[in-house]
Short mmCIF file of C-alpha atoms in Angstrom, two decimals:
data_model
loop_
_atom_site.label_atom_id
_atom_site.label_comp_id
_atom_site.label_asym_id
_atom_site.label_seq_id
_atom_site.Cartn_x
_atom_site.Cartn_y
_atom_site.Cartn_z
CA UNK A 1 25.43 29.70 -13.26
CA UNK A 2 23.21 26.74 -11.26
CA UNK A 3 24.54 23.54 -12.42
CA UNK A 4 22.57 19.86 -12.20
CA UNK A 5 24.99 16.71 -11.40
CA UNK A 6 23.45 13.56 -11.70
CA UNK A 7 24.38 10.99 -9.20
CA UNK A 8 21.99 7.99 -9.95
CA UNK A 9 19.06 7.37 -12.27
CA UNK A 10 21.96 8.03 -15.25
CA UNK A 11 22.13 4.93 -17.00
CA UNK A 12 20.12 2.97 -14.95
CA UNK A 13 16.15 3.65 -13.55
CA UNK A 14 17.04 3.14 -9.91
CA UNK A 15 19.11 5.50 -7.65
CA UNK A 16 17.46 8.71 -7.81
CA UNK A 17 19.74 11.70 -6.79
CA UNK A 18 20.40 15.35 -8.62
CA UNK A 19 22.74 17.44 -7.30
CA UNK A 20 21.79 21.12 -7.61
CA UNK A 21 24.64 23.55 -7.51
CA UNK A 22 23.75 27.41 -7.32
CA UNK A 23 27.47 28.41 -6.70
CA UNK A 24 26.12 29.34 -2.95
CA UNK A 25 23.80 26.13 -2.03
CA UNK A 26 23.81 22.76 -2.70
CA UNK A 27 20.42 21.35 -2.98
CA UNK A 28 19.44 17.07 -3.56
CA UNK A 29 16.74 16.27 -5.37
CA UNK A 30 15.73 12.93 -3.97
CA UNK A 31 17.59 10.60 -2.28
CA UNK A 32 17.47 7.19 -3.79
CA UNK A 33 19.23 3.65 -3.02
CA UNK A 34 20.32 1.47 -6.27
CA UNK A 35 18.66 -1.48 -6.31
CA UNK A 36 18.58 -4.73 -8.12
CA UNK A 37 21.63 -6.06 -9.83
CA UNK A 38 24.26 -6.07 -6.96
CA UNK A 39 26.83 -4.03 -9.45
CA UNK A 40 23.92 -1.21 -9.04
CA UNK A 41 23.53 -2.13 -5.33
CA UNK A 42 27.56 -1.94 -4.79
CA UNK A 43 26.81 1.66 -5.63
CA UNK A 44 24.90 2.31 -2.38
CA UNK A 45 28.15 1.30 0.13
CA UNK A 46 30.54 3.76 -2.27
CA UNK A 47 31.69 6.89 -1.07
CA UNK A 48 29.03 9.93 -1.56
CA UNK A 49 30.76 12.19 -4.13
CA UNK A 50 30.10 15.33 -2.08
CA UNK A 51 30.51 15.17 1.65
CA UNK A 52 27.27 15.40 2.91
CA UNK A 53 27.27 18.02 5.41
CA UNK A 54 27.97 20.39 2.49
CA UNK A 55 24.25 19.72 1.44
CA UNK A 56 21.77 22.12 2.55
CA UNK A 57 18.94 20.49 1.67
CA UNK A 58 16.88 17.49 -0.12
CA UNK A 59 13.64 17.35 -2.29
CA UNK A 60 12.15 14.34 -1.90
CA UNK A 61 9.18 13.76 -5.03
CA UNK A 62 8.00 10.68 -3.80
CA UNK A 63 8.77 7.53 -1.46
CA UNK A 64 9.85 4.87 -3.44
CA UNK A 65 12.99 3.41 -2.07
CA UNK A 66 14.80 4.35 -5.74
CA UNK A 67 13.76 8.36 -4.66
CA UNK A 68 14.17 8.25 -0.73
CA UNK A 69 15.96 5.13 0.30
CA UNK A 70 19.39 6.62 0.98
CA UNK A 71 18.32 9.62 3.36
CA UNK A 72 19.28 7.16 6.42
CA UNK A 73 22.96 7.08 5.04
CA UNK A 74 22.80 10.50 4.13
CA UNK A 75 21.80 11.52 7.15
CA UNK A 76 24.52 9.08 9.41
CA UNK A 77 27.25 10.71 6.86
CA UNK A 78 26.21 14.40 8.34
CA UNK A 79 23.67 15.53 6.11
CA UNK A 80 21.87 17.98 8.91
CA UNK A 81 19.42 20.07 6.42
CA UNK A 82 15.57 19.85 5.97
CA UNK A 83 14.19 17.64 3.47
CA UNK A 84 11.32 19.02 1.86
CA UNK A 85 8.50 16.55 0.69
CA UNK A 86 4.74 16.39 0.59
CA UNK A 87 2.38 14.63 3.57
CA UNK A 88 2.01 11.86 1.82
CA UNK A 89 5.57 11.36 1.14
CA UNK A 90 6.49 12.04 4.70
CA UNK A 91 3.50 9.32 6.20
CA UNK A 92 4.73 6.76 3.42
CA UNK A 93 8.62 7.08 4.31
CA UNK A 94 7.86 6.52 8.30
CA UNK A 95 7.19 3.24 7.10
CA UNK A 96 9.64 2.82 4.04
CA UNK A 97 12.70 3.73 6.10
CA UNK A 98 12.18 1.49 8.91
CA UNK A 99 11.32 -1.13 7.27
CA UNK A 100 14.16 -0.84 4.50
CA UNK A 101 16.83 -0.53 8.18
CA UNK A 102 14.95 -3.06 8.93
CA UNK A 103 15.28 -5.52 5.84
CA UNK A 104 19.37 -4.78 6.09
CA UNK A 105 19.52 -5.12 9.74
CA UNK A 106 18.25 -9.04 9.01
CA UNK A 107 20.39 -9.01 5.69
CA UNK A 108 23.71 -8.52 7.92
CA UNK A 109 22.59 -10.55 10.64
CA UNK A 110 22.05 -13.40 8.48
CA UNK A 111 25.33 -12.83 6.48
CA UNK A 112 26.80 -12.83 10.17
CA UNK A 113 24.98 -16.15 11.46
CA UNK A 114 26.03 -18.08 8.07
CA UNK A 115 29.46 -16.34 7.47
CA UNK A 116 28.84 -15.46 3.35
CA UNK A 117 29.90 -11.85 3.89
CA UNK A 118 33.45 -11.08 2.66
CA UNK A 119 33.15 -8.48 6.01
CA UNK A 120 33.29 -9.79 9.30
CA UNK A 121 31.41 -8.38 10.80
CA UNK A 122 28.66 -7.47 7.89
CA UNK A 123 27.22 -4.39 8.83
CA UNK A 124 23.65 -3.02 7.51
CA UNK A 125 24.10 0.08 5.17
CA UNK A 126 22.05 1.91 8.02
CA UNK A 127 20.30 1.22 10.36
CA UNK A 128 16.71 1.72 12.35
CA UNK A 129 18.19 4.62 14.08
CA UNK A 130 19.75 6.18 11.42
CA UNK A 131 16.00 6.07 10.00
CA UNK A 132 14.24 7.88 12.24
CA UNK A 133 17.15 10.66 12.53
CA UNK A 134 16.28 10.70 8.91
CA UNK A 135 12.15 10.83 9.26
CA UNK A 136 13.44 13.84 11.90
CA UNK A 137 14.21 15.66 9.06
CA UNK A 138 11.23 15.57 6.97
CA UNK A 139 9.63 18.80 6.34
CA UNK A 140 6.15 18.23 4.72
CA UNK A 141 4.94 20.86 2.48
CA UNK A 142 1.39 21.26 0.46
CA UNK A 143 0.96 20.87 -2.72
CA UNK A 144 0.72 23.76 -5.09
CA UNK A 145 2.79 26.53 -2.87
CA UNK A 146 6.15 27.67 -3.62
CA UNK A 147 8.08 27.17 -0.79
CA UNK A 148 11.77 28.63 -0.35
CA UNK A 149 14.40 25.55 0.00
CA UNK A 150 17.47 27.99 0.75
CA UNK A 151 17.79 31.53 -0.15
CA UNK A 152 17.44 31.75 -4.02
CA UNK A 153 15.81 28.63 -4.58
CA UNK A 154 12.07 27.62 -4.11
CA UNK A 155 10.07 24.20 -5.31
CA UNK A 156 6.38 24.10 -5.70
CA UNK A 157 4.78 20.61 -5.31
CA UNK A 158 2.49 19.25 -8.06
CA UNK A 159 0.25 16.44 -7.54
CA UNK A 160 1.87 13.60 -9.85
CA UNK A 161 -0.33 11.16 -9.18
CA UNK A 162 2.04 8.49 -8.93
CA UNK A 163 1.40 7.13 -5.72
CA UNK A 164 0.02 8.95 -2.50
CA UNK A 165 2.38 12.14 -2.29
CA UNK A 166 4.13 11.57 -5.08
CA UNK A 167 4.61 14.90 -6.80
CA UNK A 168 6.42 16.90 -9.65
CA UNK A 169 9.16 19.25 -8.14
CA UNK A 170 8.97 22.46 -9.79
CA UNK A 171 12.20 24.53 -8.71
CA UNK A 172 12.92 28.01 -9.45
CA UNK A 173 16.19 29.13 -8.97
CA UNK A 174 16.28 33.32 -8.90
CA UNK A 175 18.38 35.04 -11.56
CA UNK A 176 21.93 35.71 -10.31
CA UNK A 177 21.90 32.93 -7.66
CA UNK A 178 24.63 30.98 -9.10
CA UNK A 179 27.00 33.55 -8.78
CA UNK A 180 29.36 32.66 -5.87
#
């Protein structure tokens, strides 16, 4: 039976990640960063709870950093999959994720320069590299046409209206496709 974990956006807004489980395939829907208080950014540096190269592929509904921001780490942890979004989603994140490796790139250079970080050296959570591996992976689709994710499972995106690309992820998962 398909099972749905949720890794972020439980308890707080920010975070965004579902784990989808059909026994056979592992599938994330989004791929967000915590943000705000630093307990909820703390999250971000903790150890993914699946190893990522067991993921066969992301969703991505929109490109809010909350949805998409942690794809870079993903990604430099061994995530190797496609990761299905719309146009808009993909044009927005090739200039969310660089920016965002950007933003920590300073953040750890600055920690660095002034010696606040409890690290030494800080590091950035990922950086612009790690991005663009990530943008590598994007895999825009249309709205409004199934598309298969991995064998048993398809999403169909719906125009949400939310910002440009955002959409509603409609997944189907076939009848017997949890069964491992």
């Amino acid at each position: 039976m398909p099972a749905i974990t949720f890794l972020g956006a439980a308890g707080t807004v920010t975070g965004s990640k579902h784990l989808l489980e059909t026994g056979q395939h592992r599938v994330l829907i989004d791929c967000g960063l915590f943000q705000g208080l630093k307990e909820l950014r703390l999250r971000n540096w903790a150890a993914f709870p699946l190893d990522p190269r067991r993921i066969d592929a992301v969703i991505l509904t929109h490109a809010h950093l909350d949805h998409c921001g942690y794809l870079p780490r993903l990604v430099a942890q061994g995530f190797a999959g496609r990761v299905f979004c719309t146009a808009g989603t993909r044009d927005l994140c090739s200039i969310v994720l660089p920016d965002s490796a950007h933003i920590q790139e300073e953040d750890a250079r600055h920690a660095n320069r002034h010696g606040y970080s409890k690290h030494q050296p800080a590091f950035p959570l990922y950086d612009g590299i790690d991005a663009a591996r990530a943008l590598d992976r994007l895999q825009p689709v249309g709205y409004d046409r199934p598309i298969p994710v991995v064998p048993g499972v398809e999403v169909e995106f719906i125009n949400a209206g939310h910002l440009l690309g955002s959409a509603y992820a409609r997944v189907r998962v076939e009848e017997g496709t949890g069964k491992g």
